[in-house]
Coordinates of C-alpha atoms and ligand atoms in Angstrom, one line a residue:
X5 CA 97.1 -6.7 -19.2
X6 CA 97.5 -3.0 -20.0
X7 CA 96.1 -0.1 -18.1
X8 CA 95.6 3.5 -19.1
X9 CA 96.6 6.5 -17.0
X10 CA 94.8 9.7 -18.0
X11 CA 96.4 12.9 -16.7
X12 CA 93.4 15.2 -16.4
X13 CA 93.2 18.9 -17.2
X14 CA 94.7 19.1 -20.7
X15 CA 92.7 20.8 -23.5
X16 CA 92.0 19.2 -26.8
X17 CA 92.4 20.9 -30.2
X18 CA 93.1 20.0 -33.8
X19 CA 92.0 17.3 -36.2
X20 CA 91.3 13.6 -35.8
X21 CA 90.8 11.1 -38.6
X22 CA 88.0 8.6 -37.9
X23 CA 88.6 4.8 -38.7
X24 CA 86.4 2.4 -40.5
X25 CA 83.4 1.1 -38.6
X26 CA 83.9 -2.0 -36.4
X27 CA 80.2 -2.9 -36.4
X28 CA 80.1 -2.7 -40.2
X29 CA 83.4 -4.5 -40.8
X30 CA 82.5 -7.6 -38.6
X31 CA 79.4 -8.8 -40.5
X32 CA 81.0 -7.7 -43.9
X33 CA 84.0 -9.9 -43.2
X34 CA 81.7 -12.8 -42.3
X35 CA 79.7 -12.2 -45.5
X36 CA 82.9 -13.2 -47.5
X37 CA 81.9 -16.8 -46.5
X38 CA 79.1 -16.6 -49.0
X39 CA 81.3 -17.0 -52.0
X40 CA 84.2 -19.2 -53.1
X41 CA 85.7 -16.1 -54.9
X42 CA 88.0 -13.5 -53.5
X43 CA 86.6 -10.5 -51.6
X44 CA 88.7 -7.4 -50.9
X45 CA 87.5 -5.2 -48.0
X46 CA 89.2 -1.9 -47.2
X47 CA 89.2 0.5 -44.3
X48 CA 89.0 -2.4 -41.9
X49 CA 90.0 -1.0 -38.5
X50 CA 92.9 -2.6 -36.5
X51 CA 91.0 -3.9 -33.4
X52 CA 91.0 -7.0 -31.4
X53 CA 87.4 -7.8 -32.3
X54 CA 88.4 -7.7 -36.0
X55 CA 91.4 -10.0 -35.2
X56 CA 89.0 -12.5 -33.6
X57 CA 86.7 -12.5 -36.6
X58 CA 89.7 -13.0 -39.0
X59 CA 90.9 -15.9 -36.8
X60 CA 87.5 -17.5 -36.9
X61 CA 87.4 -17.2 -40.7
X62 CA 90.9 -18.7 -40.9
X63 CA 89.9 -21.6 -38.6
X64 CA 86.9 -22.2 -40.8
X65 CA 89.3 -22.7 -43.7
X66 CA 89.4 -19.3 -45.4
X67 CA 92.6 -17.8 -46.8
X68 CA 92.9 -14.5 -45.1
X69 CA 95.4 -11.7 -45.8
X70 CA 95.7 -8.4 -44.2
X71 CA 97.8 -5.4 -45.1
X72 CA 97.2 -1.9 -43.7
X73 CA 93.5 -1.9 -43.4
X74 CA 92.8 -4.0 -46.5
X75 CA 91.6 -7.6 -45.9
X76 CA 91.5 -10.2 -48.7
X77 CA 89.4 -13.3 -48.0
X78 CA 89.0 -16.4 -50.2
X79 CA 86.6 -18.9 -48.8
X80 CA 87.0 -21.7 -51.3
X81 CA 86.1 -24.6 -48.9
X82 CA 84.7 -23.9 -45.5
X83 CA 84.0 -25.9 -42.3
X84 CA 80.6 -25.2 -40.7
X85 CA 81.6 -25.4 -37.1
X86 CA 83.3 -22.4 -35.4
X87 CA 85.9 -23.2 -32.7
X88 CA 84.5 -22.4 -29.2
X89 CA 87.8 -20.9 -27.9
X90 CA 87.6 -17.9 -30.2
X91 CA 83.9 -17.6 -30.6
X92 CA 83.4 -17.2 -26.8
X93 CA 85.6 -14.1 -26.9
X94 CA 83.3 -12.1 -29.0
X95 CA 79.5 -12.1 -29.2
X96 CA 79.5 -10.8 -32.8
X97 CA 80.9 -14.2 -33.9
X98 CA 77.3 -15.2 -34.1
X99 CA 77.1 -13.4 -37.4
X100 CA 78.9 -16.3 -39.1
X101 CA 75.7 -18.3 -38.7
X102 CA 73.8 -16.5 -41.5
X103 CA 76.4 -16.8 -44.3
X104 CA 77.3 -20.4 -43.4
X105 CA 73.6 -21.4 -43.3
X106 CA 73.1 -19.6 -46.7
X107 CA 76.0 -21.3 -48.4
X108 CA 76.4 -24.7 -46.7
X109 CA 72.8 -25.1 -45.3
X110 CA 74.3 -25.7 -41.9
X111 CA 76.3 -24.0 -39.2
X112 CA 77.3 -24.5 -35.6
X113 CA 78.6 -21.9 -33.1
X114 CA 78.8 -21.7 -29.3
X115 CA 75.8 -19.9 -27.8
X116 CA 77.0 -16.4 -26.7
X117 CA 77.3 -16.4 -22.9
X118 CA 75.8 -13.9 -20.5
X119 CA 77.2 -10.5 -21.4
X120 CA 78.2 -7.7 -19.0
X121 CA 75.7 -5.3 -20.6
X122 CA 72.8 -7.5 -19.8
X123 CA 71.3 -10.7 -21.1
X124 CA 71.9 -10.7 -24.9
X125 CA 69.8 -13.5 -26.4
X126 CA 69.8 -14.5 -30.1
X127 CA 66.2 -15.8 -30.2
X128 CA 65.3 -13.3 -33.0
X129 CA 68.2 -14.5 -35.2
X130 CA 67.0 -18.1 -34.7
X131 CA 63.4 -17.2 -35.3
X132 CA 64.5 -15.7 -38.7
X133 CA 66.4 -18.9 -39.6
X134 CA 63.5 -21.1 -38.7
X135 CA 61.2 -19.0 -40.9
X136 CA 63.6 -19.7 -43.8
X137 CA 63.1 -23.4 -43.2
X138 CA 66.1 -24.2 -40.9
X139 CA 65.9 -26.5 -37.8
X140 CA 67.6 -25.1 -34.7
X141 CA 69.1 -27.3 -32.1
X142 CA 70.8 -26.2 -28.9
X143 CA 73.2 -28.9 -27.7
X144 CA 76.1 -28.9 -25.2
X145 CA 76.4 -25.1 -25.3
X146 CA 76.3 -24.9 -29.1
X147 CA 73.6 -23.8 -31.4
X148 CA 73.3 -25.7 -34.7
X149 CA 71.2 -24.5 -37.6
X150 CA 70.4 -26.9 -40.4
X151 CA 68.2 -26.7 -43.5
X152 CA 67.9 -29.2 -46.3
X153 CA 66.9 -26.1 -48.3
X154 CA 66.2 -22.4 -47.6
X155 CA 63.0 -20.9 -48.7
X156 CA 62.1 -17.2 -48.8
X157 CA 59.6 -16.2 -46.2
X158 CA 58.0 -13.2 -44.4
X159 CA 59.8 -12.6 -41.2
X160 CA 59.2 -10.1 -38.4
X161 CA 62.4 -9.4 -36.5
X162 CA 61.1 -6.9 -34.0
X163 CA 61.7 -7.9 -30.4
X164 CA 60.7 -6.3 -27.1
X165 CA 63.7 -3.9 -27.2
X166 CA 63.1 -3.0 -30.9
X167 CA 64.9 -4.3 -33.9
X168 CA 68.1 -6.4 -33.9
X169 CA 71.1 -5.3 -35.8
X170 CA 73.1 -8.5 -36.0
X171 CA 69.9 -10.4 -36.3
X172 CA 68.9 -8.4 -39.4
X173 CA 72.4 -9.0 -40.8
X174 CA 72.3 -12.7 -40.1
X175 CA 68.9 -13.3 -41.7
X176 CA 69.8 -11.1 -44.7
X177 CA 73.0 -13.1 -45.2
X178 CA 71.1 -16.4 -45.1
X179 CA 68.2 -15.2 -47.3
X180 CA 70.4 -13.9 -50.2
X181 CA 71.0 -17.6 -51.2
X182 CA 67.5 -18.8 -50.3
X183 CA 64.9 -19.9 -52.9
X184 CA 62.4 -17.1 -53.6
X185 CA 61.7 -13.8 -51.9
X186 CA 62.3 -13.0 -48.2
X187 CA 60.7 -10.0 -46.6
X188 CA 62.2 -8.8 -43.3
X189 CA 59.8 -6.6 -41.4
X190 CA 60.9 -4.8 -38.2
X191 CA 64.4 -4.7 -39.7
X192 CA 67.2 -2.7 -38.1
X193 CA 67.7 0.6 -39.9
X194 CA 71.3 1.2 -38.8
X195 CA 73.9 2.5 -41.4
X196 CA 75.9 -0.7 -40.7
X197 CA 73.0 -2.8 -42.0
X198 CA 73.0 -0.7 -45.2
X199 CA 76.7 -1.1 -45.5
X200 CA 76.5 -4.9 -45.3
X201 CA 73.6 -4.8 -47.9
X202 CA 75.7 -2.7 -50.3
X203 CA 78.5 -5.3 -50.0
X204 CA 76.1 -8.2 -50.6
X205 CA 74.7 -6.3 -53.6
X206 CA 78.2 -5.9 -55.0
X207 CA 78.5 -9.7 -54.6
X208 CA 75.5 -10.1 -56.8
X209 CA 72.7 -10.3 -54.2
X210 CA 69.3 -8.7 -54.9
X211 CA 68.3 -6.6 -51.9
X212 CA 65.9 -3.6 -51.6
X213 CA 65.0 -1.4 -48.7
X214 CA 68.1 -1.7 -46.5
X215 CA 68.0 1.3 -44.1
X216 CA 64.2 1.1 -43.8
X217 CA 62.1 -1.2 -41.6
X218 CA 61.3 -3.5 -44.5
X219 CA 64.0 -5.3 -46.4
X220 CA 63.1 -7.4 -49.5
X221 CA 65.6 -10.0 -50.7
X222 CA 65.2 -12.0 -53.9
X223 CA 67.3 -15.1 -53.5
X224 CA 70.0 -15.8 -56.1
X225 CA 71.8 -19.1 -56.9
X226 CA 75.3 -17.9 -56.1
X227 CA 77.3 -14.8 -55.2
X228 CA 80.7 -13.7 -56.6
X229 CA 83.7 -11.9 -55.2
X230 CA 83.6 -8.2 -54.7
X231 CA 85.5 -5.1 -53.3
X232 CA 84.1 -2.8 -50.7
X233 CA 85.2 0.0 -48.4
X234 CA 83.7 0.0 -44.9
X235 CA 81.8 3.2 -43.8
X236 CA 83.3 5.5 -41.1
X237 CA 82.8 4.4 -37.5
X238 CA 80.0 6.7 -36.2
X239 CA 80.5 5.5 -32.6
X240 CA 84.2 6.3 -32.6
X241 CA 83.3 9.6 -34.1
X242 CA 80.7 10.2 -31.5
X243 CA 83.2 9.4 -28.8
X244 CA 85.6 12.0 -30.1
X245 CA 82.8 14.6 -30.3
X246 CA 82.0 14.0 -26.7
X247 CA 85.7 14.1 -25.7
X248 CA 86.0 17.4 -27.5
X249 CA 82.8 18.6 -25.7
X250 CA 84.3 17.7 -22.3
X251 CA 87.5 19.5 -22.7
X252 CA 88.0 20.8 -26.3
X253 CA 88.8 24.2 -27.7
X254 CA 87.8 23.3 -31.3
X255 CA 88.2 19.8 -32.7
X256 CA 87.6 18.7 -36.2
X257 CA 86.7 15.1 -37.2
X258 CA 87.6 14.1 -40.7
X259 CA 86.5 11.1 -42.8
X260 CA 83.2 11.0 -41.0
X261 CA 79.6 10.8 -42.3
X262 CA 77.8 13.6 -40.5
X263 CA 74.3 12.3 -41.4
X264 CA 75.0 9.1 -39.5
X265 CA 75.7 11.2 -36.4
X266 CA 72.7 13.5 -36.3
X267 CA 71.4 11.8 -33.2
X268 CA 74.6 12.7 -31.4
X269 CA 75.3 16.2 -32.9
X270 CA 71.8 17.4 -32.3
X271 CA 71.8 16.8 -28.5
X272 CA 75.4 18.3 -28.4
X273 CA 74.1 21.4 -30.1
X274 CA 71.1 21.4 -27.7
X275 CA 73.6 21.2 -24.8
X276 CA 75.2 24.4 -26.1
X277 CA 78.1 23.3 -28.3
X278 CA 78.8 24.9 -31.6
X279 CA 78.7 22.1 -34.3
X280 CA 79.6 22.7 -37.9
X281 CA 79.2 19.8 -40.4
X282 CA 80.7 19.7 -43.9
X283 CA 81.5 17.1 -46.4
X284 CA 83.0 14.1 -44.5
X285 CA 83.9 16.4 -41.5
X286 CA 82.4 17.8 -38.3
X287 CA 83.9 20.6 -36.1
X288 CA 82.8 21.0 -32.5
X289 CA 83.6 24.1 -30.4
X290 CA 82.6 25.2 -26.9
X291 CA 79.5 27.4 -26.9
X292 CA 78.6 30.3 -24.6
X293 CA 76.6 28.1 -22.2
X294 CA 76.3 24.4 -21.3
X295 CA 72.9 22.9 -20.7
X296 CA 71.8 19.6 -19.1
X297 CA 70.0 17.1 -21.4
X298 CA 67.3 14.5 -21.5
X299 CA 68.4 11.6 -23.7
X300 CA 66.7 8.4 -24.6
X301 CA 68.7 5.7 -26.4
X302 CA 66.7 3.9 -29.1
X303 CA 67.6 2.0 -32.3
X304 CA 68.8 4.1 -35.2
X305 CA 67.9 6.8 -36.2
X306 CA 67.5 7.3 -32.4
X307 CA 70.3 8.2 -30.0
X308 CA 72.6 5.2 -30.0
X309 CA 73.0 3.0 -26.9
X310 CA 76.7 2.8 -27.9
X311 CA 77.0 6.5 -27.0
X312 CA 75.1 6.5 -23.8
X313 CA 78.0 5.9 -21.4
X314 CA 80.2 8.6 -23.0
X315 CA 77.3 11.1 -22.8
X316 CA 76.9 10.3 -19.1
X317 CA 80.6 11.2 -18.7
X318 CA 79.9 14.6 -20.3
X319 CA 76.7 15.3 -18.4
X320 CA 78.3 14.3 -15.1
X321 CA 80.0 17.7 -15.1
X322 CA 77.2 19.7 -16.8
X323 CA 75.4 22.0 -14.5
X324 CA 71.7 21.0 -13.9
X325 CA 69.9 17.7 -13.9
X326 CA 70.2 15.4 -16.9
X327 CA 68.1 12.3 -17.4
X328 CA 69.5 9.5 -19.6
X329 CA 67.4 6.4 -20.4
X330 CA 68.6 3.3 -22.3
X331 CA 65.7 1.6 -24.0
X332 CA 67.9 -0.8 -26.0
X333 CA 70.0 -2.3 -23.2
X334 CA 68.3 -1.2 -20.0
X335 CA 71.0 -2.7 -17.8
X336 CA 73.9 -1.0 -19.5
X337 CA 74.9 1.3 -16.7
X338 CA 78.1 -0.4 -15.3
X339 CA 80.0 2.9 -15.8
X340 CA 77.8 4.7 -13.3
X341 CA 79.3 3.1 -10.2
X342 CA 82.8 4.0 -11.6
X343 CA 81.9 7.6 -12.4
X344 CA 80.5 7.9 -8.9
X345 CA 83.9 6.8 -7.6
X346 CA 85.3 9.8 -9.4
X347 CA 82.8 12.1 -7.7
X348 CA 79.8 12.1 -10.0
X349 CA 76.4 12.4 -8.6
X350 CA 74.2 9.9 -10.4
X351 CA 71.2 8.0 -9.3
X352 CA 70.0 4.9 -11.2
X353 CA 66.3 4.2 -11.5
X354 CA 65.8 1.1 -13.6
X355 CA 66.9 1.9 -17.2
X356 CA 67.4 5.6 -16.3
X357 CA 70.3 7.6 -14.9
X358 CA 69.5 10.8 -13.2
X359 CA 72.6 12.9 -13.3
X360 CA 73.1 15.9 -11.0
X361 CA 76.0 17.8 -12.7
X362 CA 79.0 18.5 -10.4
X363 CA 81.7 21.1 -11.2
X364 CA 84.6 18.6 -11.4
X365 CA 85.4 15.0 -11.1
X366 CA 88.5 13.6 -9.4
X367 CA 90.9 11.0 -10.8
X368 CA 90.6 7.5 -9.3
X369 CA 91.4 3.9 -10.1
X370 CA 88.4 2.6 -12.1
X371 CA 87.5 -0.6 -13.8
X372 CA 86.4 -0.9 -17.4
X373 CA 83.4 -3.2 -17.7
X374 CA 82.6 -3.1 -21.4
X375 CA 83.8 -1.4 -24.5
X376 CA 81.8 1.9 -24.4
X377 CA 81.9 2.1 -20.6
X378 CA 85.7 2.1 -20.7
X379 CA 85.7 4.9 -23.3
X380 CA 83.4 6.9 -21.0
X381 CA 85.9 6.5 -18.1
X382 CA 88.8 7.7 -20.3
X383 CA 86.7 10.7 -21.3
X384 CA 85.7 11.4 -17.7
X385 CA 89.4 11.3 -16.8
X386 CA 90.3 13.9 -19.4
X387 CA 88.6 16.6 -17.4
X388 CA 89.1 15.1 -13.9
X389 CA 91.6 16.5 -11.3
X390 CA 94.7 14.3 -11.1
X391 CA 95.2 10.9 -12.6
X392 CA 92.5 8.4 -13.6
X393 CA 93.7 4.8 -13.9
X394 CA 91.5 2.8 -16.2
X395 CA 92.1 -1.0 -15.7
X396 CA 91.1 -3.8 -18.0
X397 CA 92.0 -1.8 -21.1
X398 CA 91.5 -4.8 -23.4
X399 CA 87.8 -3.8 -23.5
X400 CA 88.7 -0.5 -25.2
X401 CA 91.1 -2.1 -27.6
X402 CA 88.2 -4.2 -28.9
X403 CA 86.6 -1.2 -30.5
X404 CA 88.8 1.9 -30.6
X405 CA 91.8 2.0 -32.9
X406 CA 94.7 3.7 -31.0
X407 CA 92.3 5.8 -28.9
X408 CA 95.2 6.9 -26.6
X409 CA 97.4 8.0 -29.5
X410 CA 94.6 9.8 -31.3
X411 CA 93.6 11.7 -28.1
X412 CA 97.3 12.5 -27.3
X413 CA 97.7 13.9 -30.8
X414 CA 94.8 16.3 -29.9
X415 CA 96.6 17.4 -26.7
X416 CA 95.6 14.8 -24.1
X417 CA 98.1 13.2 -21.8
X418 CA 97.4 9.5 -21.7
X419 CA 99.9 6.7 -20.9
X420 CA 99.5 3.0 -21.5
X421 CA 101.2 1.0 -18.9
X422 CA 101.9 -2.8 -19.1
X423 CA 101.0 -4.5 -15.9
Ligands
UD1_521 C1 74.8 -4.3 -32.2 C2 76.1 -3.7 -32.0 C3 76.2 -3.1 -30.6 C4 75.0 -2.2 -30.3 C5 73.7 -2.9 -30.6 C6 72.5 -2.0 -30.5 C7 77.5 -5.0 -33.5 C8 78.7 -5.9 -33.6 N1 77.2 -4.7 -32.3 O1 74.7 -5.4 -31.3 O2 77.4 -2.4 -30.6 O3 75.1 -1.8 -29.0 O4 73.7 -3.4 -32.0 O5 72.7 -0.9 -31.3 O6 77.0 -4.5 -34.5 N2 67.7 -8.9 -28.7 C9 66.8 -9.9 -28.4 N3 66.9 -11.0 -29.1 C10 67.8 -11.2 -30.2 C11 68.7 -10.2 -30.4 C12 68.6 -9.0 -29.7 O7 66.0 -9.7 -27.5 O8 67.8 -12.3 -30.8 C13 67.7 -7.6 -27.9 C14 69.0 -7.3 -27.2 O9 69.1 -8.0 -26.0 C15 68.9 -5.8 -27.1 C16 68.2 -5.4 -28.4 O10 67.5 -6.5 -28.8 O11 68.1 -5.4 -26.0 C17 69.1 -4.9 -29.5 O12 70.1 -5.8 -29.7 P1 70.8 -6.0 -31.1 O13 70.5 -4.9 -32.0 O14 70.6 -7.4 -31.5 O15 72.4 -5.9 -30.7 P2 73.6 -6.5 -31.5 O16 73.2 -6.6 -32.9 O17 74.0 -7.7 -30.8

């Protein structure tokens, strides 16, 4: 198991190229199950979560080829039961349910187990499948969905924490091959949902309203092969913006979509950083002052829960009192205990972190608990005195393509050590 050693105190400057979006690529790869024809998906990031998804697709019987970011999938004949050993490694495997149900009218996957960022149910996905006419059975740790036929329906996917991203993806992927019209109300508006809808449309699906709260899908008889390029990863981009805010002297992100990042760049500007956005690029420079922030994570277009931990790392050394609330995953604060071990002054009150900025953090051995929390610890280490040792690095490799190499190219000093 690798660990990362961050030597604190280096300044970042220069240009970093952002990878394709993990959260877009995962359901898009799964959507290739909807056709017997070949799909070619480009700008697929090289990450362990992507590797798990490609393994699942191979195990289901797809022919999968991958060459420098381009994945070719041909799903001529497919099994409908995903192997537990791989599915259990990644919660997003659940997004094979929708396309398998759409195409084969049945699918079985292991129920996602308890997750470190809180209880992550799939009740809304299942509610959507039931509305399309599927029966749902939970047996021996598996969930099986089965429908003699799928019929279009009106479905509300809003849950108590707002909309569901993969739930919207899943129901949309099943509904494209249903009989008649499906209306998804309370749909997730995330750019990743729009990206999936664009791929489905390229495959011949009829979808309107992706990116709004109401998506309308007119079922078609079959889909065909298509080519698609995945959108830039707004969370990777946001993470580099925060790294540059913590210890940068001017960093430019290229191949980004600035309008997907407004909920991150606006608070950074409010905190005093100088942000300049152009076509496919964003530059961040230190401003004259730095201010504490009040941030509330909400579904898109709100401030993303996936940036909450990294922002806590920045605010930990920002003078004043910052208040950060996570309304999407209220228990997602595992990074707080680790930041406190580095000297941060943070108090947790339910879904809210109250952060009293300190001047400096100190390096310490810390434990990564989930993907974004581990990124936050690396970022905190960039500005800490001494060495921060981040253990359980596999979390970070799930979602960041060569984060250590990219940060080092900007001037950081990060070592990856095999243990
Ligand atoms: C996706 C992202 C993840 C991000 C999250 C929220 C992928 C692969 N992952 O996860 O990085 O943090 O969106 O932006 O795209 N919920 C229910 N019932 C359900 C489904 C969800 O109650 O059936 C709740 C969740 O517990 C959570 C909230 O709804 O509180 C949002 O979750 P959801 O949008 O579904 O997250 P994911 O799609 O799994």
